[in-house]
Amino acid sequence: MEPVVQLNSNAKLSDHFTLGEMTKSNSHPEVYNIPSHEAIANLKRVCTWLEVLRKRYNERYNACHLDNHPSVMSSGVETSHEISWTSQAAEPSAPCAALSRDDKGEEALSRDDKEKPIIINSGYRSPQLNKKIGGVAGSNHLTGCAVDIRVLGMEQLIRYATILLDYADESHQDFDELLIERNRYGAIWLHFAVRPFSNRRKVAFIRA
């Protein structure tokens, strides 16, 4: 009898991103999707960029006005119907802070005064999962080098992309892909990939 390999979903890849959210498949939870040690190392590399994205986006925009924004479906060629919510706790953020007082006169942060998470639709995919959801052959998702990032619209996507491009320039680091992807239903998301080497710095619009 083969031993059952279990995934420690709560293992942190960085301060705000877990292994569980980078491997979860809501549409096909039955499919084996356990990354190798190499793939986990690649996911950690991507997460260093996601931490910068999260920090800078909250510092610049804080997204307080997006709290009640309707969700955008993020399905497509590689994403399919994968939706994995981040599980990190929200933290107070200064730029949009506004104090309110309860009946006792104590100061308290309103629920809008929280940092907004970066939501991952799809991260690592095993060959089985990639095939099941119609992912492209040779996808960076197969090695844990790519994530599909959920967005609330084109405006937020452009802001995300700008932050990542600026960081690449400032840090003198290259990424492999920064793709605006759209499916036939009109849903959009940001595909971002970083390889250990041979990064191409490919920026493009992809329509399924």
PDB file of C-alpha atoms in Angstrom:
ATOM      1  CA  MET A   1       0.000   0.000   0.000  1.00  0.00           C
ATOM      2  CA  GLU A   2       1.452   3.363  -1.058  1.00  0.00           C
ATOM      3  CA  PRO A   3       1.792   5.978   1.674  1.00  0.00           C
ATOM      4  CA  VAL A   4      -0.598   8.916   1.390  1.00  0.00           C
ATOM      5  CA  VAL A   5       1.251  12.173   0.836  1.00  0.00           C
ATOM      6  CA  GLN A   6      -0.380  14.999   2.722  1.00  0.00           C
ATOM      7  CA  LEU A   7       0.128  18.706   2.196  1.00  0.00           C
ATOM      8  CA  ASN A   8       0.720  21.091   5.057  1.00  0.00           C
ATOM      9  CA  SER A   9      -1.650  23.755   3.767  1.00  0.00           C
ATOM     10  CA  ASN A  10      -0.833  26.161   6.592  1.00  0.00           C
ATOM     11  CA  ALA A  11       2.897  26.184   5.883  1.00  0.00           C
ATOM     12  CA  LYS A  12       3.993  29.743   5.178  1.00  0.00           C
ATOM     13  CA  LEU A  13       5.861  30.489   1.978  1.00  0.00           C
ATOM     14  CA  SER A  14       6.212  34.108   3.080  1.00  0.00           C
ATOM     15  CA  ASP A  15       4.638  36.417   5.660  1.00  0.00           C
ATOM     16  CA  HIS A  16       1.223  36.521   3.984  1.00  0.00           C
ATOM     17  CA  PHE A  17       1.096  33.565   1.597  1.00  0.00           C
ATOM     18  CA  THR A  18       0.621  29.902   2.424  1.00  0.00           C
ATOM     19  CA  LEU A  19       1.319  26.667   0.607  1.00  0.00           C
ATOM     20  CA  GLY A  20      -2.383  25.842   0.721  1.00  0.00           C
ATOM     21  CA  GLU A  21      -3.507  28.859  -1.272  1.00  0.00           C
ATOM     22  CA  MET A  22      -0.755  28.257  -3.828  1.00  0.00           C
ATOM     23  CA  THR A  23      -1.854  24.672  -4.474  1.00  0.00           C
ATOM     24  CA  LYS A  24      -5.603  24.652  -3.889  1.00  0.00           C
ATOM     25  CA  SER A  25      -8.007  23.641  -6.653  1.00  0.00           C
ATOM     26  CA  ASN A  26     -11.660  24.358  -5.961  1.00  0.00           C
ATOM     27  CA  SER A  27     -12.816  22.931  -9.274  1.00  0.00           C
ATOM     28  CA  HIS A  28     -10.867  19.658  -9.013  1.00  0.00           C
ATOM     29  CA  PRO A  29     -10.003  18.987  -5.360  1.00  0.00           C
ATOM     30  CA  GLU A  30      -9.757  15.278  -6.143  1.00  0.00           C
ATOM     31  CA  VAL A  31      -6.721  15.748  -8.392  1.00  0.00           C
ATOM     32  CA  TYR A  32      -3.264  15.067  -6.926  1.00  0.00           C
ATOM     33  CA  ASN A  33      -1.509  18.428  -6.612  1.00  0.00           C
ATOM     34  CA  ILE A  34       1.509  18.050  -4.336  1.00  0.00           C
ATOM     35  CA  PRO A  35       4.510  20.191  -5.372  1.00  0.00           C
ATOM     36  CA  SER A  36       8.095  18.971  -5.266  1.00  0.00           C
ATOM     37  CA  HIS A  37      10.696  20.663  -3.068  1.00  0.00           C
ATOM     38  CA  GLU A  38      11.950  22.451  -6.174  1.00  0.00           C
ATOM     39  CA  ALA A  39       8.454  23.712  -6.996  1.00  0.00           C
ATOM     40  CA  ILE A  40       8.018  24.935  -3.420  1.00  0.00           C
ATOM     41  CA  ALA A  41      11.298  26.850  -3.702  1.00  0.00           C
ATOM     42  CA  ASN A  42       9.987  28.420  -6.902  1.00  0.00           C
ATOM     43  CA  LEU A  43       6.717  29.358  -5.192  1.00  0.00           C
ATOM     44  CA  LYS A  44       8.679  31.056  -2.421  1.00  0.00           C
ATOM     45  CA  ARG A  45      10.544  33.083  -5.026  1.00  0.00           C
ATOM     46  CA  VAL A  46       7.272  34.243  -6.568  1.00  0.00           C
ATOM     47  CA  CYS A  47       5.930  35.075  -3.116  1.00  0.00           C
ATOM     48  CA  THR A  48       8.768  37.549  -2.493  1.00  0.00           C
ATOM     49  CA  TRP A  49       7.386  39.547  -5.415  1.00  0.00           C
ATOM     50  CA  LEU A  50       3.817  39.138  -4.158  1.00  0.00           C
ATOM     51  CA  GLU A  51       4.833  40.520  -0.766  1.00  0.00           C
ATOM     52  CA  VAL A  52       6.208  43.632  -2.473  1.00  0.00           C
ATOM     53  CA  LEU A  53       3.010  43.916  -4.517  1.00  0.00           C
ATOM     54  CA  ARG A  54       0.824  43.592  -1.422  1.00  0.00           C
ATOM     55  CA  LYS A  55       2.829  46.122   0.584  1.00  0.00           C
ATOM     56  CA  ARG A  56       3.107  48.755  -2.133  1.00  0.00           C
ATOM     57  CA  TYR A  57      -0.488  48.439  -3.278  1.00  0.00           C
ATOM     58  CA  ASN A  58      -1.750  48.984   0.240  1.00  0.00           C
ATOM     59  CA  GLU A  59       0.645  51.883   0.804  1.00  0.00           C
ATOM     60  CA  ARG A  60      -0.420  53.633  -2.395  1.00  0.00           C
ATOM     61  CA  TYR A  61      -4.111  52.825  -2.603  1.00  0.00           C
ATOM     62  CA  ASN A  62      -5.147  50.738   0.414  1.00  0.00           C
ATOM     63  CA  ALA A  63      -8.170  49.762  -1.691  1.00  0.00           C
ATOM     64  CA  CYS A  64     -10.642  50.930   0.952  1.00  0.00           C
ATOM     65  CA  HIS A  65     -13.100  51.919  -1.765  1.00  0.00           C
ATOM     66  CA  LEU A  66     -12.983  48.385  -3.202  1.00  0.00           C
ATOM     67  CA  ASP A  67     -14.417  46.708  -0.113  1.00  0.00           C
ATOM     68  CA  ASN A  68     -17.909  46.484  -1.575  1.00  0.00           C
ATOM     69  CA  HIS A  69     -16.845  46.078  -5.188  1.00  0.00           C
ATOM     70  CA  PRO A  70     -18.551  43.104  -6.887  1.00  0.00           C
ATOM     71  CA  SER A  71     -16.219  40.196  -7.437  1.00  0.00           C
ATOM     72  CA  VAL A  72     -14.957  39.492 -10.931  1.00  0.00           C
ATOM     73  CA  MET A  73     -14.985  35.908 -12.164  1.00  0.00           C
ATOM     74  CA  SER A  74     -11.432  34.847 -12.935  1.00  0.00           C
ATOM     75  CA  SER A  75     -11.616  31.828 -15.170  1.00  0.00           C
ATOM     76  CA  GLY A  76      -9.698  31.136 -18.337  1.00  0.00           C
ATOM     77  CA  VAL A  77      -7.255  29.010 -20.315  1.00  0.00           C
ATOM     78  CA  GLU A  78      -4.966  28.278 -17.404  1.00  0.00           C
ATOM     79  CA  THR A  79      -7.069  29.504 -14.507  1.00  0.00           C
ATOM     80  CA  SER A  80     -10.237  27.600 -15.418  1.00  0.00           C
ATOM     81  CA  HIS A  81     -12.532  27.894 -12.390  1.00  0.00           C
ATOM     82  CA  GLU A  82      -9.736  27.954  -9.846  1.00  0.00           C
ATOM     83  CA  ILE A  83     -10.475  30.383  -7.025  1.00  0.00           C
ATOM     84  CA  SER A  84      -8.356  30.235  -3.884  1.00  0.00           C
ATOM     85  CA  TRP A  85      -8.846  32.870  -1.240  1.00  0.00           C
ATOM     86  CA  THR A  86      -5.996  34.046   0.924  1.00  0.00           C
ATOM     87  CA  SER A  87      -6.336  33.103   4.539  1.00  0.00           C
ATOM     88  CA  GLN A  88      -4.110  35.724   6.108  1.00  0.00           C
ATOM     89  CA  ALA A  89      -5.506  38.023   8.740  1.00  0.00           C
ATOM     90  CA  ALA A  90      -5.999  41.621   7.727  1.00  0.00           C
ATOM     91  CA  GLU A  91      -3.762  44.148   9.426  1.00  0.00           C
ATOM     92  CA  PRO A  92      -4.212  47.853  10.192  1.00  0.00           C
ATOM     93  CA  SER A  93      -2.845  50.203   7.556  1.00  0.00           C
ATOM     94  CA  ALA A  94      -2.016  53.848   8.097  1.00  0.00           C
ATOM     95  CA  PRO A  95      -2.723  55.561   4.740  1.00  0.00           C
ATOM     96  CA  CYS A  96      -6.497  55.254   4.984  1.00  0.00           C
ATOM     97  CA  ALA A  97      -6.821  55.117   8.740  1.00  0.00           C
ATOM     98  CA  ALA A  98      -9.876  56.802  10.239  1.00  0.00           C
ATOM     99  CA  LEU A  99     -10.744  56.428  13.887  1.00  0.00           C
ATOM    100  CA  SER A 100     -14.297  55.896  15.084  1.00  0.00           C
ATOM    101  CA  ARG A 101     -15.600  55.764  18.632  1.00  0.00           C
ATOM    102  CA  ASP A 102     -17.923  53.220  20.134  1.00  0.00           C
ATOM    103  CA  ASP A 103     -20.562  53.955  22.783  1.00  0.00           C
ATOM    104  CA  LYS A 104     -17.901  53.943  25.481  1.00  0.00           C
ATOM    105  CA  GLY A 105     -15.827  56.514  23.629  1.00  0.00           C
ATOM    106  CA  GLU A 106     -13.017  54.068  22.926  1.00  0.00           C
ATOM    107  CA  GLU A 107     -11.169  54.487  19.667  1.00  0.00           C
ATOM    108  CA  ALA A 108     -11.400  51.611  17.250  1.00  0.00           C
ATOM    109  CA  LEU A 109     -10.406  51.028  13.670  1.00  0.00           C
ATOM    110  CA  SER A 110     -13.308  50.639  11.268  1.00  0.00           C
ATOM    111  CA  ARG A 111     -13.354  47.520   9.152  1.00  0.00           C
ATOM    112  CA  ASP A 112     -12.313  49.576   6.097  1.00  0.00           C
ATOM    113  CA  ASP A 113      -8.989  50.386   7.771  1.00  0.00           C
ATOM    114  CA  LYS A 114      -7.475  47.039   6.890  1.00  0.00           C
ATOM    115  CA  GLU A 115      -4.854  45.998   4.404  1.00  0.00           C
ATOM    116  CA  LYS A 116      -6.307  44.190   1.441  1.00  0.00           C
ATOM    117  CA  PRO A 117      -4.912  40.775   0.479  1.00  0.00           C
ATOM    118  CA  ILE A 118      -3.643  39.659  -2.885  1.00  0.00           C
ATOM    119  CA  ILE A 119      -5.950  36.872  -4.011  1.00  0.00           C
ATOM    120  CA  ILE A 120      -4.489  33.925  -5.908  1.00  0.00           C
ATOM    121  CA  ASN A 121      -6.720  32.084  -8.382  1.00  0.00           C
ATOM    122  CA  SER A 122      -4.143  29.478  -9.345  1.00  0.00           C
ATOM    123  CA  GLY A 123      -0.552  28.736  -8.380  1.00  0.00           C
ATOM    124  CA  TYR A 124       1.252  25.412  -8.659  1.00  0.00           C
ATOM    125  CA  ARG A 125      -0.370  22.779 -10.864  1.00  0.00           C
ATOM    126  CA  SER A 126       0.584  19.146 -11.202  1.00  0.00           C
ATOM    127  CA  PRO A 127       0.547  17.764 -14.770  1.00  0.00           C
ATOM    128  CA  GLN A 128      -2.722  16.013 -13.925  1.00  0.00           C
ATOM    129  CA  LEU A 129      -4.393  19.203 -12.713  1.00  0.00           C
ATOM    130  CA  ASN A 130      -2.997  21.308 -15.544  1.00  0.00           C
ATOM    131  CA  LYS A 131      -4.455  18.884 -18.090  1.00  0.00           C
ATOM    132  CA  LYS A 132      -7.771  18.647 -16.262  1.00  0.00           C
ATOM    133  CA  ILE A 133      -8.382  22.396 -16.388  1.00  0.00           C
ATOM    134  CA  GLY A 134      -7.052  22.864 -19.899  1.00  0.00           C
ATOM    135  CA  GLY A 135      -3.757  24.546 -19.031  1.00  0.00           C
ATOM    136  CA  VAL A 136      -1.197  25.072 -21.777  1.00  0.00           C
ATOM    137  CA  ALA A 137       1.687  22.628 -22.176  1.00  0.00           C
ATOM    138  CA  GLY A 138       4.915  23.914 -20.668  1.00  0.00           C
ATOM    139  CA  SER A 139       3.090  26.331 -18.390  1.00  0.00           C
ATOM    140  CA  ASN A 140       5.147  27.992 -15.661  1.00  0.00           C
ATOM    141  CA  HIS A 141       2.444  26.793 -13.255  1.00  0.00           C
ATOM    142  CA  LEU A 142       3.830  23.269 -13.631  1.00  0.00           C
ATOM    143  CA  THR A 143       7.090  24.238 -11.916  1.00  0.00           C
ATOM    144  CA  GLY A 144       5.570  26.546  -9.307  1.00  0.00           C
ATOM    145  CA  CYS A 145       6.994  29.595 -11.079  1.00  0.00           C
ATOM    146  CA  ALA A 146       3.661  31.280 -11.856  1.00  0.00           C
ATOM    147  CA  VAL A 147       0.530  32.595 -10.214  1.00  0.00           C
ATOM    148  CA  ASP A 148      -2.728  33.935 -11.598  1.00  0.00           C
ATOM    149  CA  ILE A 149      -3.768  36.949  -9.550  1.00  0.00           C
ATOM    150  CA  ARG A 150      -7.414  37.850  -9.177  1.00  0.00           C
ATOM    151  CA  VAL A 151      -8.392  41.451  -9.994  1.00  0.00           C
ATOM    152  CA  LEU A 152     -11.547  43.504  -9.568  1.00  0.00           C
ATOM    153  CA  GLY A 153     -11.140  45.110 -12.970  1.00  0.00           C
ATOM    154  CA  MET A 154      -8.683  46.537 -15.482  1.00  0.00           C
ATOM    155  CA  GLU A 155      -7.804  49.512 -13.290  1.00  0.00           C
ATOM    156  CA  GLN A 156      -6.613  47.307 -10.451  1.00  0.00           C
ATOM    157  CA  LEU A 157      -4.816  45.000 -12.879  1.00  0.00           C
ATOM    158  CA  ILE A 158      -2.861  47.915 -14.366  1.00  0.00           C
ATOM    159  CA  ARG A 159      -1.912  49.118 -10.896  1.00  0.00           C
ATOM    160  CA  TYR A 160      -0.688  45.640  -9.969  1.00  0.00           C
ATOM    161  CA  ALA A 161       1.303  45.383 -13.201  1.00  0.00           C
ATOM    162  CA  THR A 162       2.848  48.816 -12.720  1.00  0.00           C
ATOM    163  CA  ILE A 163       4.040  47.950  -9.220  1.00  0.00           C
ATOM    164  CA  LEU A 164       5.623  44.707 -10.414  1.00  0.00           C
ATOM    165  CA  LEU A 165       7.324  46.383 -13.383  1.00  0.00           C
ATOM    166  CA  ASP A 166       8.661  49.198 -11.208  1.00  0.00           C
ATOM    167  CA  TYR A 167       9.992  46.710  -8.676  1.00  0.00           C
ATOM    168  CA  ALA A 168      11.743  44.746 -11.427  1.00  0.00           C
ATOM    169  CA  ASP A 169      13.515  47.915 -12.551  1.00  0.00           C
ATOM    170  CA  GLU A 170      14.406  49.097  -9.058  1.00  0.00           C
ATOM    171  CA  SER A 171      15.686  45.738  -7.844  1.00  0.00           C
ATOM    172  CA  HIS A 172      17.403  44.875 -11.140  1.00  0.00           C
ATOM    173  CA  GLN A 173      15.596  41.535 -11.146  1.00  0.00           C
ATOM    174  CA  ASP A 174      13.910  39.935 -14.102  1.00  0.00           C
ATOM    175  CA  PHE A 175      10.595  38.122 -14.261  1.00  0.00           C
ATOM    176  CA  ASP A 176       9.564  35.653 -16.936  1.00  0.00           C
ATOM    177  CA  GLU A 177       5.976  36.641 -17.724  1.00  0.00           C
ATOM    178  CA  LEU A 178       3.602  39.451 -16.911  1.00  0.00           C
ATOM    179  CA  LEU A 179       0.451  38.717 -18.898  1.00  0.00           C
ATOM    180  CA  ILE A 180      -2.969  40.306 -18.989  1.00  0.00           C
ATOM    181  CA  GLU A 181      -5.186  37.309 -19.676  1.00  0.00           C
ATOM    182  CA  ARG A 182      -8.800  37.351 -20.771  1.00  0.00           C
ATOM    183  CA  ASN A 183     -11.168  34.509 -21.587  1.00  0.00           C
ATOM    184  CA  ARG A 184     -14.117  34.336 -23.953  1.00  0.00           C
ATOM    185  CA  TYR A 185     -16.496  35.340 -21.170  1.00  0.00           C
ATOM    186  CA  GLY A 186     -14.664  38.631 -20.648  1.00  0.00           C
ATOM    187  CA  ALA A 187     -13.054  37.714 -17.320  1.00  0.00           C
ATOM    188  CA  ILE A 188      -9.535  39.078 -16.813  1.00  0.00           C
ATOM    189  CA  TRP A 189      -6.662  38.274 -14.469  1.00  0.00           C
ATOM    190  CA  LEU A 190      -2.937  38.940 -14.139  1.00  0.00           C
ATOM    191  CA  HIS A 191      -0.582  36.057 -14.817  1.00  0.00           C
ATOM    192  CA  PHE A 192       2.850  36.598 -13.278  1.00  0.00           C
ATOM    193  CA  ALA A 193       5.840  34.268 -13.416  1.00  0.00           C
ATOM    194  CA  VAL A 194       9.421  34.266 -12.148  1.00  0.00           C
ATOM    195  CA  ARG A 195      11.887  31.504 -13.020  1.00  0.00           C
ATOM    196  CA  PRO A 196      15.143  30.647 -11.218  1.00  0.00           C
ATOM    197  CA  PHE A 197      16.991  31.590 -14.437  1.00  0.00           C
ATOM    198  CA  SER A 198      16.404  32.392 -18.138  1.00  0.00           C
ATOM    199  CA  ASN A 199      13.681  34.933 -17.395  1.00  0.00           C
ATOM    200  CA  ARG A 200      12.346  36.478 -20.609  1.00  0.00           C
ATOM    201  CA  ARG A 201      10.574  39.589 -19.234  1.00  0.00           C
ATOM    202  CA  LYS A 202       7.626  38.838 -21.484  1.00  0.00           C
ATOM    203  CA  VAL A 203       4.795  41.363 -21.254  1.00  0.00           C
ATOM    204  CA  ALA A 204       1.702  40.663 -23.341  1.00  0.00           C
ATOM    205  CA  PHE A 205      -2.073  40.550 -23.620  1.00  0.00           C
ATOM    206  CA  ILE A 206      -3.407  37.006 -24.029  1.00  0.00           C
ATOM    207  CA  ARG A 207      -6.966  36.292 -25.147  1.00  0.00           C
ATOM    208  CA  ALA A 208      -8.293  32.774 -24.961  1.00  0.00           C
TER     209      ALA A 208
END
